[in-house]
mmCIF file of C-alpha atoms in Angstrom:
data_model
loop_
_atom_site.group_PDB
_atom_site.id
_atom_site.type_symbol
_atom_site.label_atom_id
_atom_site.label_comp_id
_atom_site.label_asym_id
_atom_site.label_seq_id
_atom_site.Cartn_x
_atom_site.Cartn_y
_atom_site.Cartn_z
ATOM 1 C CA MET A 13 -0.320 -0.063 -0.182
ATOM 2 C CA GLY A 14 1.013 4.054 -1.016
ATOM 3 C CA LYS A 15 2.635 6.095 1.571
ATOM 4 C CA ASN A 16 -1.092 8.498 0.891
ATOM 5 C CA ASN A 17 -2.847 5.852 1.036
ATOM 6 C CA ILE A 18 -1.510 4.097 4.545
ATOM 7 C CA GLN A 19 -2.563 7.911 6.374
ATOM 8 C CA GLU A 20 -5.273 8.148 5.078
ATOM 9 C CA ASN A 21 -6.495 4.846 6.180
ATOM 10 C CA ILE A 22 -5.253 5.727 8.998
ATOM 11 C CA ARG A 23 -7.001 9.193 9.586
ATOM 12 C CA LYS A 24 -10.500 7.363 8.597
ATOM 13 C CA LEU A 25 -9.292 4.056 11.749
ATOM 14 C CA ALA A 26 -8.625 7.235 13.763
ATOM 15 C CA GLU A 27 -12.444 8.953 13.084
ATOM 16 C CA TYR A 28 -13.937 5.185 13.457
ATOM 17 C CA GLN A 29 -11.727 4.450 17.145
ATOM 18 C CA GLY A 30 -13.376 8.346 18.173
ATOM 19 C CA ILE A 31 -10.140 9.750 18.107
ATOM 20 C CA ASP A 32 -10.828 14.131 17.963
ATOM 21 C CA VAL A 33 -7.113 14.786 16.913
ATOM 22 C CA LEU A 34 -5.026 13.108 14.100
ATOM 23 C CA GLY A 35 -1.378 14.842 13.335
ATOM 24 C CA PHE A 36 2.310 13.370 12.181
ATOM 25 C CA ALA A 37 5.620 14.470 12.929
ATOM 26 C CA ASP A 38 9.019 13.860 12.086
ATOM 27 C CA ALA A 39 10.365 11.082 15.030
ATOM 28 C CA SER A 40 14.080 13.922 15.250
ATOM 29 C CA GLU A 41 15.785 14.502 18.494
ATOM 30 C CA PHE A 42 13.737 16.963 20.575
ATOM 31 C CA LYS A 43 16.735 18.645 21.327
ATOM 32 C CA ASP A 44 15.148 21.851 23.481
ATOM 33 C CA TYR A 45 14.013 18.649 25.969
ATOM 34 C CA LEU A 46 15.638 19.230 29.387
ATOM 35 C CA LEU A 47 15.534 16.057 30.455
ATOM 36 C CA LYS A 48 18.874 15.229 28.190
ATOM 37 C CA ASN A 49 20.032 12.104 29.806
ATOM 38 C CA SER A 50 16.486 10.329 29.217
ATOM 39 C CA LYS A 51 15.790 8.115 26.680
ATOM 40 C CA ARG A 52 12.518 10.145 26.092
ATOM 41 C CA ARG A 53 14.287 12.913 24.274
ATOM 42 C CA ASP A 54 15.100 10.967 20.707
ATOM 43 C CA PRO A 55 13.023 8.536 19.562
ATOM 44 C CA LYS A 56 15.946 6.856 17.868
ATOM 45 C CA LEU A 57 16.875 5.823 21.219
ATOM 46 C CA SER A 58 13.165 3.290 21.460
ATOM 47 C CA LEU A 59 13.068 2.293 17.472
ATOM 48 C CA SER A 60 16.219 3.044 15.615
ATOM 49 C CA ASP A 61 15.050 3.493 12.829
ATOM 50 C CA ALA A 62 12.226 5.703 13.266
ATOM 51 C CA LYS A 63 11.120 8.431 10.763
ATOM 52 C CA THR A 64 7.102 9.647 11.825
ATOM 53 C CA ILE A 65 5.812 10.085 15.143
ATOM 54 C CA ILE A 66 1.767 9.671 15.087
ATOM 55 C CA ILE A 67 0.255 12.148 17.658
ATOM 56 C CA VAL A 68 -3.606 10.933 18.773
ATOM 57 C CA GLY A 69 -6.216 13.402 20.919
ATOM 58 C CA VAL A 70 -8.832 12.797 22.881
ATOM 59 C CA TYR A 71 -11.049 15.597 23.965
ATOM 60 C CA ILE A 72 -12.147 15.171 27.477
ATOM 61 C CA GLY A 73 -13.370 18.476 27.970
ATOM 62 C CA GLY A 74 -17.544 17.490 28.241
ATOM 63 C CA LEU A 75 -16.490 14.802 31.585
ATOM 64 C CA VAL A 76 -17.462 17.009 34.535
ATOM 65 C CA LEU A 77 -19.647 16.602 36.941
ATOM 66 C CA PRO A 78 -22.553 19.232 38.018
ATOM 67 C CA SER A 79 -21.699 18.568 41.708
ATOM 68 C CA TRP A 80 -17.930 19.152 41.592
ATOM 69 C CA ALA A 81 -19.060 22.704 42.836
ATOM 70 C CA LYS A 82 -20.611 21.193 46.272
ATOM 71 C CA SER A 83 -17.588 21.190 49.104
ATOM 72 C CA ASN A 84 -20.243 17.708 50.129
ATOM 73 C CA PHE A 85 -18.819 16.115 46.972
ATOM 74 C CA GLY A 86 -15.497 14.843 46.448
ATOM 75 C CA ARG A 87 -13.976 16.087 43.507
ATOM 76 C CA THR A 88 -11.606 14.558 40.585
ATOM 77 C CA SER A 89 -10.702 15.873 37.533
ATOM 78 C CA ARG A 90 -11.664 15.165 33.735
ATOM 79 C CA LEU A 91 -8.837 13.346 33.128
ATOM 80 C CA PHE A 92 -9.280 11.458 36.306
ATOM 81 C CA LEU A 93 -12.572 9.988 35.194
ATOM 82 C CA SER A 94 -11.371 9.509 31.214
ATOM 83 C CA GLY A 95 -9.436 6.465 32.219
ATOM 84 C CA PHE A 96 -7.004 8.782 30.405
ATOM 85 C CA PHE A 97 -4.123 8.739 33.264
ATOM 86 C CA ASN A 98 -1.590 6.408 31.303
ATOM 87 C CA ASP A 99 -2.035 8.499 27.802
ATOM 88 C CA VAL A 100 -4.606 6.696 24.887
ATOM 89 C CA ILE A 101 -3.856 3.369 24.849
ATOM 90 C CA LYS A 102 -7.071 1.235 23.440
ATOM 91 C CA GLN A 103 -8.365 3.478 20.364
ATOM 92 C CA ILE A 104 -4.556 3.993 19.184
ATOM 93 C CA GLU A 105 -4.207 0.102 18.981
ATOM 94 C CA PRO A 106 -5.700 -0.611 15.568
ATOM 95 C CA ILE A 107 -3.188 2.066 14.016
ATOM 96 C CA SER A 108 -0.443 0.411 15.285
ATOM 97 C CA THR A 109 -1.964 -3.063 14.497
ATOM 98 C CA LEU A 110 -2.648 -1.647 10.836
ATOM 99 C CA LEU A 111 1.330 -0.527 10.566
ATOM 100 C CA LYS A 112 2.389 -3.752 11.646
ATOM 101 C CA ASN A 113 0.635 -5.296 8.996
ATOM 102 C CA GLU A 114 1.529 -4.020 6.528
ATOM 103 C CA GLY A 115 5.105 -4.539 7.100
ATOM 104 C CA TYR A 116 6.285 -1.854 9.638
ATOM 105 C CA THR A 117 7.076 -2.001 12.933
ATOM 106 C CA ALA A 118 4.987 0.410 15.915
ATOM 107 C CA LEU A 119 6.190 1.525 19.193
ATOM 108 C CA ILE A 120 2.399 2.554 21.169
ATOM 109 C CA CYS A 121 3.286 5.312 24.112
ATOM 110 C CA ASP A 122 2.408 3.930 27.202
ATOM 111 C CA ASP A 123 2.810 5.668 30.483
ATOM 112 C CA SER A 124 2.261 2.917 32.931
ATOM 113 C CA LYS A 125 4.856 0.980 31.090
ATOM 114 C CA SER A 126 8.101 1.111 33.419
ATOM 115 C CA GLY A 127 10.335 4.261 32.170
ATOM 116 C CA GLY A 128 7.256 5.935 31.096
ATOM 117 C CA SER A 129 6.268 7.555 27.692
ATOM 118 C CA ILE A 130 8.778 6.635 24.904
ATOM 119 C CA ILE A 131 8.655 10.481 23.835
ATOM 120 C CA PRO A 132 7.422 13.380 25.692
ATOM 121 C CA LEU A 133 4.111 13.856 24.331
ATOM 122 C CA LYS A 134 3.913 16.984 24.491
ATOM 123 C CA ARG A 135 6.320 18.077 22.872
ATOM 124 C CA ALA A 136 5.646 16.054 20.098
ATOM 125 C CA ALA A 137 2.306 16.725 19.768
ATOM 126 C CA ILE A 138 3.283 20.638 19.207
ATOM 127 C CA ARG A 139 5.833 19.581 16.973
ATOM 128 C CA ALA A 140 2.458 18.087 14.671
ATOM 129 C CA GLY A 141 0.810 21.424 14.583
ATOM 130 C CA ILE A 142 -1.414 20.552 16.934
ATOM 131 C CA GLY A 143 -1.286 23.012 19.176
ATOM 132 C CA TRP A 144 1.369 25.310 22.115
ATOM 133 C CA GLN A 145 2.757 24.926 25.185
ATOM 134 C CA GLY A 146 1.449 26.927 27.536
ATOM 135 C CA LYS A 147 2.572 28.716 30.369
ATOM 136 C CA HIS A 148 0.875 25.824 32.865
ATOM 137 C CA SER A 149 3.420 23.792 30.744
ATOM 138 C CA LEU A 150 0.059 22.021 29.971
ATOM 139 C CA LEU A 151 -0.642 21.736 25.923
ATOM 140 C CA ILE A 152 -3.328 23.861 24.638
ATOM 141 C CA SER A 153 -5.184 24.086 21.444
ATOM 142 C CA ARG A 154 -7.126 26.342 19.240
ATOM 143 C CA GLN A 155 -10.592 24.393 18.937
ATOM 144 C CA TYR A 156 -9.952 22.059 22.174
ATOM 145 C CA GLY A 157 -8.100 24.140 25.198
ATOM 146 C CA THR A 158 -5.775 21.901 27.436
ATOM 147 C CA PHE A 159 -8.916 19.149 27.465
ATOM 148 C CA LEU A 160 -7.184 16.786 25.185
ATOM 149 C CA ALA A 161 -5.816 13.368 26.388
ATOM 150 C CA LEU A 162 -2.755 12.572 23.979
ATOM 151 C CA GLY A 163 -1.675 9.576 22.823
ATOM 152 C CA GLY A 164 1.517 8.380 20.839
ATOM 153 C CA ILE A 165 3.052 6.181 18.783
ATOM 154 C CA ILE A 166 6.465 6.151 17.074
ATOM 155 C CA THR A 167 7.121 3.925 13.612
ATOM 156 C CA ASN A 168 9.137 3.608 11.073
ATOM 157 C CA ALA A 169 6.397 4.431 8.346
ATOM 158 C CA ASN A 170 7.717 7.336 6.332
ATOM 159 C CA LEU A 171 4.578 9.776 6.588
ATOM 160 C CA ASP A 172 3.898 13.275 5.543
ATOM 161 C CA HIS A 173 4.573 15.249 8.527
ATOM 162 C CA ASN A 174 3.075 18.621 9.514
ATOM 163 C CA ASP A 175 5.978 21.179 8.511
ATOM 164 C CA GLN A 176 4.380 24.531 10.820
ATOM 165 C CA GLU A 177 4.066 24.607 14.539
ATOM 166 C CA GLU A 178 1.734 26.407 16.043
ATOM 167 C CA THR A 179 2.506 30.451 17.124
ATOM 168 C CA ASN A 180 2.452 30.517 20.547
ATOM 169 C CA LEU A 181 -0.418 32.437 21.288
ATOM 170 C CA CYS A 182 -0.356 32.937 25.514
ATOM 171 C CA LYS A 183 1.363 36.248 25.289
ATOM 172 C CA ASN A 184 1.505 38.255 28.745
ATOM 173 C CA CYS A 185 -1.136 36.335 30.296
ATOM 174 C CA LYS A 186 -0.716 35.356 33.141
ATOM 175 C CA LYS A 187 -3.704 33.674 34.743
ATOM 176 C CA CYS A 188 -3.051 30.463 34.783
ATOM 177 C CA GLN A 189 0.410 31.448 37.528
ATOM 178 C CA GLU A 190 -1.939 34.192 38.974
ATOM 179 C CA ALA A 191 -4.552 31.203 40.170
ATOM 180 C CA CYS A 192 -2.379 28.520 41.205
ATOM 181 C CA PRO A 193 -2.654 27.935 44.688
ATOM 182 C CA LEU A 194 0.586 26.435 45.780
ATOM 183 C CA LYS A 195 2.708 28.643 43.379
ATOM 184 C CA ALA A 196 3.926 25.676 41.726
ATOM 185 C CA LEU A 197 4.438 28.053 38.517
ATOM 186 C CA GLY A 198 6.430 30.441 39.441
ATOM 187 C CA ASN A 199 8.526 29.853 36.083
ATOM 188 C CA ASP A 200 6.832 30.378 32.869
ATOM 189 C CA TYR A 201 6.004 26.958 30.584
ATOM 190 C CA ILE A 202 7.418 24.723 33.902
ATOM 191 C CA LEU A 203 5.509 23.209 36.112
ATOM 192 C CA ASN A 204 6.821 22.513 39.546
ATOM 193 C CA LYS A 205 5.663 18.909 40.605
ATOM 194 C CA ASP A 206 6.670 19.184 44.181
ATOM 195 C CA ARG A 207 4.378 22.176 44.118
ATOM 196 C CA CYS A 208 1.191 21.092 42.524
ATOM 197 C CA LEU A 209 -1.766 19.675 44.006
ATOM 198 C CA SER A 210 -2.336 16.941 41.308
ATOM 199 C CA TYR A 211 0.452 16.125 41.836
ATOM 200 C CA ILE A 212 0.338 15.916 46.304
ATOM 201 C CA LEU A 213 -2.764 14.351 46.422
ATOM 202 C CA GLN A 214 -1.280 11.145 44.423
ATOM 203 C CA ASN A 215 1.267 11.243 46.655
ATOM 204 C CA GLU A 216 1.393 9.786 50.723
ATOM 205 C CA ASN A 217 3.817 13.221 51.466
ATOM 206 C CA LEU A 218 1.158 16.327 52.613
ATOM 207 C CA PRO A 219 2.496 19.073 52.932
ATOM 208 C CA GLU A 220 0.426 21.703 55.765
ATOM 209 C CA GLU A 221 -0.467 24.023 53.365
ATOM 210 C CA ALA A 222 -1.949 21.859 50.751
ATOM 211 C CA LYS A 223 -4.430 20.670 53.554
ATOM 212 C CA THR A 224 -5.331 24.617 53.648
ATOM 213 C CA VAL A 225 -6.491 25.039 49.908
ATOM 214 C CA SER A 226 -7.281 21.064 48.708
ATOM 215 C CA GLU A 227 -11.402 22.364 49.311
ATOM 216 C CA ASN A 228 -12.786 18.977 48.273
ATOM 217 C CA ARG A 229 -10.535 17.843 45.521
ATOM 218 C CA ILE A 230 -10.037 14.450 46.356
ATOM 219 C CA MET A 231 -7.613 13.706 43.330
ATOM 220 C CA ASP A 232 -6.205 16.074 40.852
ATOM 221 C CA CYS A 233 -6.818 19.581 40.922
ATOM 222 C CA GLU A 234 -7.326 21.596 37.425
ATOM 223 C CA ILE A 235 -7.399 25.343 38.947
ATOM 224 C CA CYS A 236 -4.558 26.061 36.372
ATOM 225 C CA GLN A 237 -6.898 24.974 33.765
ATOM 226 C CA GLN A 238 -10.144 26.413 35.107
ATOM 227 C CA VAL A 239 -8.702 30.372 34.256
ATOM 228 C CA CYS A 240 -7.042 29.614 30.959
ATOM 229 C CA PRO A 241 -8.727 31.418 28.534
ATOM 230 C CA TRP A 242 -8.349 28.936 26.042
ATOM 231 C CA ASN A 243 -10.360 26.538 28.360
ATOM 232 C CA ALA A 244 -13.859 29.514 28.746
ATOM 233 C CA LYS A 245 -15.818 28.470 25.795
ATOM 234 C CA HIS A 246 -14.829 24.505 27.255
ATOM 235 C CA ILE A 247 -16.418 25.567 30.762
ATOM 236 C CA ASN A 248 -19.399 26.960 29.163
ATOM 237 C CA GLN A 249 -20.401 24.410 27.532
ATOM 238 C CA PRO A 250 -18.213 21.799 26.164
ATOM 239 C CA LEU A 251 -18.196 19.674 22.636
ATOM 240 C CA ASN A 252 -20.173 17.356 22.338
ATOM 241 C CA THR A 253 -18.139 14.860 20.675
ATOM 242 C CA ARG A 254 -18.369 10.440 20.954
ATOM 243 C CA MET A 255 -17.196 10.424 24.598
ATOM 244 C CA THR A 256 -18.670 13.278 25.851
ATOM 245 C CA LEU A 257 -21.801 12.534 24.852
ATOM 246 C CA ALA A 258 -21.149 8.519 26.178
ATOM 247 C CA PHE A 259 -20.177 10.252 29.831
ATOM 248 C CA GLN A 260 -23.839 12.071 30.113
ATOM 249 C CA LYS A 261 -25.182 9.029 30.316
ATOM 250 C CA LYS A 262 -22.925 8.046 33.382
ATOM 251 C CA ILE A 263 -22.759 11.487 35.066
ATOM 252 C CA ALA A 264 -25.542 10.713 37.338
ATOM 253 C CA ALA A 265 -24.209 7.742 38.771
ATOM 254 C CA TRP A 266 -21.010 9.200 39.111
ATOM 255 C CA GLU A 267 -22.699 11.920 41.008
ATOM 256 C CA ASP A 268 -24.278 9.727 43.409
ATOM 257 C CA PHE A 269 -21.242 7.801 43.871
ATOM 258 C CA PHE A 270 -19.128 11.031 44.731
ATOM 259 C CA THR A 271 -20.617 12.230 47.452
ATOM 260 C CA LEU A 272 -18.247 12.020 50.423
ATOM 261 C CA THR A 273 -20.236 10.376 52.840
ATOM 262 C CA LYS A 274 -20.821 7.316 50.159
ATOM 263 C CA LEU A 275 -16.734 7.282 49.331
ATOM 264 C CA VAL A 276 -15.718 7.412 53.155
ATOM 265 C CA LYS A 277 -17.486 4.093 53.384
ATOM 266 C CA LEU A 278 -15.578 3.049 50.562
ATOM 267 C CA THR A 279 -12.802 -0.360 51.088
ATOM 268 C CA GLU A 280 -10.104 -0.991 49.703
ATOM 269 C CA HIS A 281 -12.087 -3.951 47.660
ATOM 270 C CA ASP A 282 -14.450 -1.613 46.444
ATOM 271 C CA TYR A 283 -12.164 0.976 45.389
ATOM 272 C CA LYS A 284 -10.260 -1.250 43.293
ATOM 273 C CA LYS A 285 -13.649 -2.829 41.385
ATOM 274 C CA THR A 286 -15.070 0.591 40.705
ATOM 275 C CA LEU A 287 -12.445 2.675 39.830
ATOM 276 C CA THR A 288 -9.155 0.291 38.812
ATOM 277 C CA HIS A 289 -10.431 1.223 35.023
ATOM 278 C CA LEU A 290 -9.584 4.710 35.493
ATOM 279 C CA ASN A 291 -6.263 3.525 35.254
ATOM 280 C CA THR A 292 -4.803 5.744 38.094
ATOM 281 C CA GLY A 293 -2.409 3.511 40.227
ATOM 282 C CA ILE A 294 -3.403 5.887 42.973
ATOM 283 C CA PRO A 295 -3.667 3.338 45.895
ATOM 284 C CA TYR A 296 -6.327 3.417 47.965
ATOM 285 C CA SER A 297 -4.379 4.464 51.758
ATOM 286 C CA ILE A 298 -3.155 7.800 49.803
ATOM 287 C CA PHE A 299 -7.348 8.280 47.978
ATOM 288 C CA TYR A 300 -8.777 7.021 51.390
ATOM 289 C CA ARG A 301 -6.887 10.428 53.149
ATOM 290 C CA ASN A 302 -7.422 12.975 50.773
ATOM 291 C CA ILE A 303 -11.794 12.254 51.598
ATOM 292 C CA LEU A 304 -11.047 12.160 55.125
ATOM 293 C CA MET A 305 -9.507 15.879 54.648
ATOM 294 C CA ALA A 306 -11.824 16.817 52.060
ATOM 295 C CA MET A 307 -14.272 15.888 55.102
ATOM 296 C CA GLU A 308 -12.662 18.080 57.640
ATOM 297 C CA HIS A 309 -12.967 20.766 54.971
ATOM 298 C CA ILE A 310 -16.722 20.741 55.478
ATOM 299 C CA GLN A 311 -16.253 19.951 59.022
ATOM 300 C CA ASN A 312 -14.523 23.893 58.821
#
């Protein structure tokens, strides 16, 4: 099959799989990647004859629970509810299979495996023309804001690549930096994970100052995304994508589930049974600690 036919079949397959964004980038080294000793800086360290990075995005802006605004309700995030904590995997497996059937090698980026994703997906998405990096360090798309879960494939198929990156449109805006409760965005485009509430809520070490700002958040934060001007239209009216429409059918059940008085009764067995499919990898002990902290906020 010719290059153009393969690329067109990938596009059709991506649409069939519910993928909202598809991009193709050159598989050269990311020379500006800060972690110079990381294997992720160069796709060819994972696939020696790599020629193309295929980047996909699934819109998660519609994965919102109205009860997030209520203090007696455990607030999570769009990413948490999407099940894409470990990259978009299931939707791109058929694309990988297509390439392999044509005689090519295809490596899926999977953050759940040891060492994490084999490339920096945000950098690859920028190279593929999908968006630019915001001052909150997240990818921003003109059409989808920051609400894209990303996935990627490295392949030795020599497909047509994007050759023009998006202009960074953050300009003088500092809303995300000003809104961050723990000042994790002190430097433009760099996230200080040790100060980020989302990361703190996933780890054992819990600074006292985090307790005072966590409110009813039991997992993840999203404050920097809530104030980002590029997300305003998605917060007011999420796009009606396949994932948005499918999620709307689950809202009533999820809202009942995430009531704090019910969450606090979850056993470890129940937690694993009901939330393991979201692929967060977050231990029950930490999840339960966050629930107790949210309930303490109510009492105060």
